[in-house]
Amino acid sequence: MTTTNEIADKIASDHGLTKVQGKAIVEAVFAAITAAATSGAETFIPGFGKFKVSAT
């Protein structure tokens, strides 16, 4: 299992950023996906998946 902290550390390492900067990037991506989904928009990330809030 990969955690958000592990993803943030990888981004930071690969791009010469601090762990705090990497974490901010990961949080910003998830916040953007959440905002789009809750507004009714669909987010599609090739190779990863689609995100959309649906009424059940």
Tab-separated table of N, CA, C and O in Angstrom:
chain	number	residue	atom	x	y	z
A	1	MET	N	0.848	-1.178	0.000
A	1	MET	CA	0.000	0.000	0.000
A	1	MET	C	0.897	1.245	0.000
A	1	MET	O	1.906	1.279	0.677
A	2	THR	N	0.491	2.214	-0.776
A	2	THR	CA	1.194	3.489	-0.818
A	2	THR	C	0.329	4.538	-0.141
A	2	THR	O	-0.858	4.638	-0.410
A	3	THR	N	0.930	5.318	0.715
A	3	THR	CA	0.197	6.368	1.423
A	3	THR	C	0.414	7.718	0.745
A	3	THR	O	1.327	7.869	-0.086
A	4	THR	N	-0.394	8.688	1.128
A	4	THR	CA	-0.208	10.038	0.571
A	4	THR	C	1.164	10.587	0.955
A	4	THR	O	1.786	11.298	0.170
A	5	ASN	N	1.634	10.254	2.159
A	5	ASN	CA	2.969	10.712	2.553
A	5	ASN	C	4.054	10.107	1.674
A	5	ASN	O	5.029	10.784	1.324
A	6	GLU	N	3.898	8.840	1.303
A	6	GLU	CA	4.875	8.205	0.425
A	6	GLU	C	4.852	8.830	-0.968
A	6	GLU	O	5.905	9.034	-1.585
A	7	ILE	N	3.664	9.150	-1.450
A	7	ILE	CA	3.545	9.828	-2.750
A	7	ILE	C	4.197	11.203	-2.664
A	7	ILE	O	4.954	11.605	-3.555
A	8	ALA	N	3.926	11.922	-1.598
A	8	ALA	CA	4.507	13.257	-1.405
A	8	ALA	C	6.028	13.177	-1.334
A	8	ALA	O	6.729	14.006	-1.936
A	9	ASP	N	6.550	12.195	-0.618
A	9	ASP	CA	8.004	12.031	-0.521
A	9	ASP	C	8.622	11.745	-1.886
A	9	ASP	O	9.687	12.272	-2.213
A	10	LYS	N	7.959	10.928	-2.689
A	10	LYS	CA	8.454	10.592	-4.024
A	10	LYS	C	8.467	11.832	-4.927
A	10	LYS	O	9.447	12.089	-5.640
A	11	ILE	N	7.389	12.609	-4.883
A	11	ILE	CA	7.323	13.840	-5.676
A	11	ILE	C	8.437	14.791	-5.248
A	11	ILE	O	9.144	15.362	-6.084
A	12	ALA	N	8.595	14.949	-3.944
A	12	ALA	CA	9.633	15.849	-3.424
A	12	ALA	C	11.015	15.397	-3.874
A	12	ALA	O	11.816	16.204	-4.367
A	13	SER	N	11.288	14.110	-3.735
A	13	SER	CA	12.588	13.567	-4.104
A	13	SER	C	12.876	13.724	-5.600
A	13	SER	O	13.966	14.131	-5.994
A	14	ASP	N	11.873	13.419	-6.413
A	14	ASP	CA	12.053	13.469	-7.867
A	14	ASP	C	12.223	14.880	-8.408
A	14	ASP	O	12.769	15.067	-9.500
A	15	HIS	N	11.723	15.872	-7.668
A	15	HIS	CA	11.718	17.237	-8.198
A	15	HIS	C	12.499	18.239	-7.347
A	15	HIS	O	12.359	19.448	-7.528
A	16	GLY	N	13.315	17.724	-6.426
A	16	GLY	CA	14.164	18.604	-5.626
A	16	GLY	C	13.375	19.522	-4.714
A	16	GLY	O	13.778	20.671	-4.489
A	17	LEU	N	12.264	19.030	-4.190
A	17	LEU	CA	11.415	19.817	-3.305
A	17	LEU	C	11.540	19.305	-1.873
A	17	LEU	O	12.036	18.202	-1.644
A	18	THR	N	11.029	20.085	-0.944
A	18	THR	CA	10.970	19.618	0.439
A	18	THR	C	9.776	18.681	0.592
A	18	THR	O	8.863	18.678	-0.245
A	19	LYS	N	9.784	17.913	1.663
A	19	LYS	CA	8.650	17.028	1.935
A	19	LYS	C	7.375	17.841	2.149
A	19	LYS	O	6.294	17.418	1.739
A	20	VAL	N	7.498	19.005	2.755
A	20	VAL	CA	6.342	19.875	2.974
A	20	VAL	C	5.765	20.328	1.632
A	20	VAL	O	4.542	20.342	1.442
A	21	GLN	N	6.623	20.686	0.690
A	21	GLN	CA	6.162	21.088	-0.637
A	21	GLN	C	5.514	19.911	-1.369
A	21	GLN	O	4.483	20.080	-2.021
A	22	GLY	N	6.103	18.737	-1.267
A	22	GLY	CA	5.522	17.551	-1.888
A	22	GLY	C	4.147	17.248	-1.325
A	22	GLY	O	3.210	16.932	-2.064
A	23	LYS	N	4.009	17.350	-0.011
A	23	LYS	CA	2.717	17.100	0.643
A	23	LYS	C	1.681	18.127	0.187
A	23	LYS	O	0.526	17.778	-0.076
A	24	ALA	N	2.087	19.379	0.049
A	24	ALA	CA	1.169	20.431	-0.411
A	24	ALA	C	0.663	20.132	-1.820
A	24	ALA	O	-0.517	20.353	-2.127
A	25	ILE	N	1.532	19.620	-2.667
A	25	ILE	CA	1.138	19.272	-4.035
A	25	ILE	C	0.109	18.152	-4.022
A	25	ILE	O	-0.927	18.232	-4.690
A	26	VAL	N	0.391	17.091	-3.266
A	26	VAL	CA	-0.542	15.958	-3.189
A	26	VAL	C	-1.891	16.420	-2.646
A	26	VAL	O	-2.945	16.076	-3.200
A	27	GLU	N	-1.880	17.203	-1.592
A	27	GLU	CA	-3.132	17.699	-1.012
A	27	GLU	C	-3.890	18.578	-1.993
A	27	GLU	O	-5.119	18.515	-2.078
A	28	ALA	N	-3.168	19.391	-2.767
A	28	ALA	CA	-3.813	20.254	-3.758
A	28	ALA	C	-4.474	19.436	-4.862
A	28	ALA	O	-5.580	19.762	-5.314
A	29	VAL	N	-3.825	18.373	-5.293
A	29	VAL	CA	-4.402	17.506	-6.331
A	29	VAL	C	-5.684	16.862	-5.828
A	29	VAL	O	-6.718	16.886	-6.507
A	30	PHE	N	-5.639	16.286	-4.623
A	30	PHE	CA	-6.843	15.657	-4.083
A	30	PHE	C	-7.948	16.673	-3.825
A	30	PHE	O	-9.129	16.379	-4.036
A	31	ALA	N	-7.590	17.882	-3.402
A	31	ALA	CA	-8.594	18.930	-3.187
A	31	ALA	C	-9.253	19.317	-4.509
A	31	ALA	O	-10.467	19.530	-4.566
A	32	ALA	N	-8.473	19.388	-5.576
A	32	ALA	CA	-9.029	19.736	-6.891
A	32	ALA	C	-9.966	18.637	-7.393
A	32	ALA	O	-11.037	18.930	-7.943
A	33	ILE	N	-9.581	17.378	-7.198
A	33	ILE	CA	-10.439	16.267	-7.603
A	33	ILE	C	-11.734	16.286	-6.796
A	33	ILE	O	-12.824	16.134	-7.352
A	34	THR	N	-11.627	16.498	-5.499
A	34	THR	CA	-12.804	16.554	-4.627
A	34	THR	C	-13.721	17.702	-5.019
A	34	THR	O	-14.944	17.523	-5.115
A	35	ALA	N	-13.162	18.866	-5.253
A	35	ALA	CA	-13.977	20.030	-5.630
A	35	ALA	C	-14.701	19.784	-6.946
A	35	ALA	O	-15.890	20.114	-7.083
A	36	ALA	N	-14.012	19.209	-7.907
A	36	ALA	CA	-14.643	18.929	-9.199
A	36	ALA	C	-15.765	17.910	-9.032
A	36	ALA	O	-16.866	18.093	-9.567
A	37	ALA	N	-15.501	16.858	-8.283
A	37	ALA	CA	-16.504	15.805	-8.105
A	37	ALA	C	-17.734	16.316	-7.368
A	37	ALA	O	-18.868	16.021	-7.754
A	38	THR	N	-17.530	17.094	-6.328
A	38	THR	CA	-18.681	17.586	-5.559
A	38	THR	C	-19.469	18.659	-6.307
A	38	THR	O	-20.624	18.907	-5.978
A	39	SER	N	-18.856	19.265	-7.322
A	39	SER	CA	-19.592	20.252	-8.113
A	39	SER	C	-20.339	19.595	-9.275
A	39	SER	O	-21.010	20.262	-10.044
A	40	GLY	N	-20.175	18.270	-9.393
A	40	GLY	CA	-20.872	17.546	-10.453
A	40	GLY	C	-20.014	17.241	-11.660
A	40	GLY	O	-20.439	16.536	-12.563
A	41	ALA	N	-18.804	17.774	-11.692
A	41	ALA	CA	-17.907	17.516	-12.814
A	41	ALA	C	-17.253	16.144	-12.651
A	41	ALA	O	-17.181	15.603	-11.560
A	42	GLU	N	-16.792	15.615	-13.755
A	42	GLU	CA	-16.081	14.346	-13.724
A	42	GLU	C	-14.604	14.604	-13.975
A	42	GLU	O	-14.249	15.411	-14.824
A	43	THR	N	-13.762	13.969	-13.196
A	43	THR	CA	-12.331	14.077	-13.387
A	43	THR	C	-11.829	12.733	-13.882
A	43	THR	O	-12.132	11.702	-13.296
A	44	PHE	N	-11.076	12.745	-14.962
A	44	PHE	CA	-10.526	11.515	-15.525
A	44	PHE	C	-9.018	11.635	-15.593
A	44	PHE	O	-8.490	12.560	-16.198
A	45	ILE	N	-8.327	10.711	-14.965
A	45	ILE	CA	-6.878	10.664	-15.002
A	45	ILE	C	-6.499	9.358	-15.695
A	45	ILE	O	-6.693	8.279	-15.124
A	46	PRO	N	-6.015	9.440	-16.926
A	46	PRO	CA	-5.689	8.225	-17.677
A	46	PRO	C	-4.759	7.299	-16.895
A	46	PRO	O	-3.793	7.745	-16.287
A	47	GLY	N	-5.091	6.048	-16.884
A	47	GLY	CA	-4.289	5.063	-16.181
A	47	GLY	C	-4.564	4.992	-14.700
A	47	GLY	O	-3.997	4.162	-13.994
A	48	PHE	N	-5.432	5.863	-14.205
A	48	PHE	CA	-5.723	5.883	-12.772
A	48	PHE	C	-7.205	5.712	-12.483
A	48	PHE	O	-7.589	4.904	-11.670
A	49	GLY	N	-8.049	6.515	-13.143
A	49	GLY	CA	-9.480	6.336	-12.944
A	49	GLY	C	-10.289	7.593	-13.165
A	49	GLY	O	-9.755	8.651	-13.503
A	50	LYS	N	-11.616	7.445	-12.972
A	50	LYS	CA	-12.574	8.540	-13.089
A	50	LYS	C	-13.129	8.827	-11.698
A	50	LYS	O	-13.336	7.923	-10.903
A	51	PHE	N	-13.383	10.107	-11.459
A	51	PHE	CA	-13.942	10.519	-10.188
A	51	PHE	C	-15.156	11.387	-10.429
A	51	PHE	O	-15.078	12.365	-11.183
A	52	LYS	N	-16.269	11.024	-9.848
A	52	LYS	CA	-17.499	11.805	-9.958
A	52	LYS	C	-18.427	11.368	-8.851
A	52	LYS	O	-18.535	10.191	-8.551
A	53	VAL	N	-19.065	12.330	-8.237
A	53	VAL	CA	-20.050	12.020	-7.205
A	53	VAL	C	-21.342	11.680	-7.927
A	53	VAL	O	-21.791	12.394	-8.810
A	54	SER	N	-21.947	10.542	-7.569
A	54	SER	CA	-23.201	10.164	-8.196
A	54	SER	C	-24.263	9.982	-7.115
A	54	SER	O	-23.975	9.570	-6.003
A	55	ALA	N	-25.474	10.308	-7.478
A	55	ALA	CA	-26.592	10.132	-6.554
A	55	ALA	C	-26.976	8.655	-6.555
A	55	ALA	O	-27.096	8.028	-7.599
A	56	THR	N	-27.141	8.101	-5.387
A	56	THR	CA	-27.540	6.688	-5.299
A	56	THR	C	-28.842	6.548	-4.571
A	56	THR	O	-29.275	7.328	-3.835
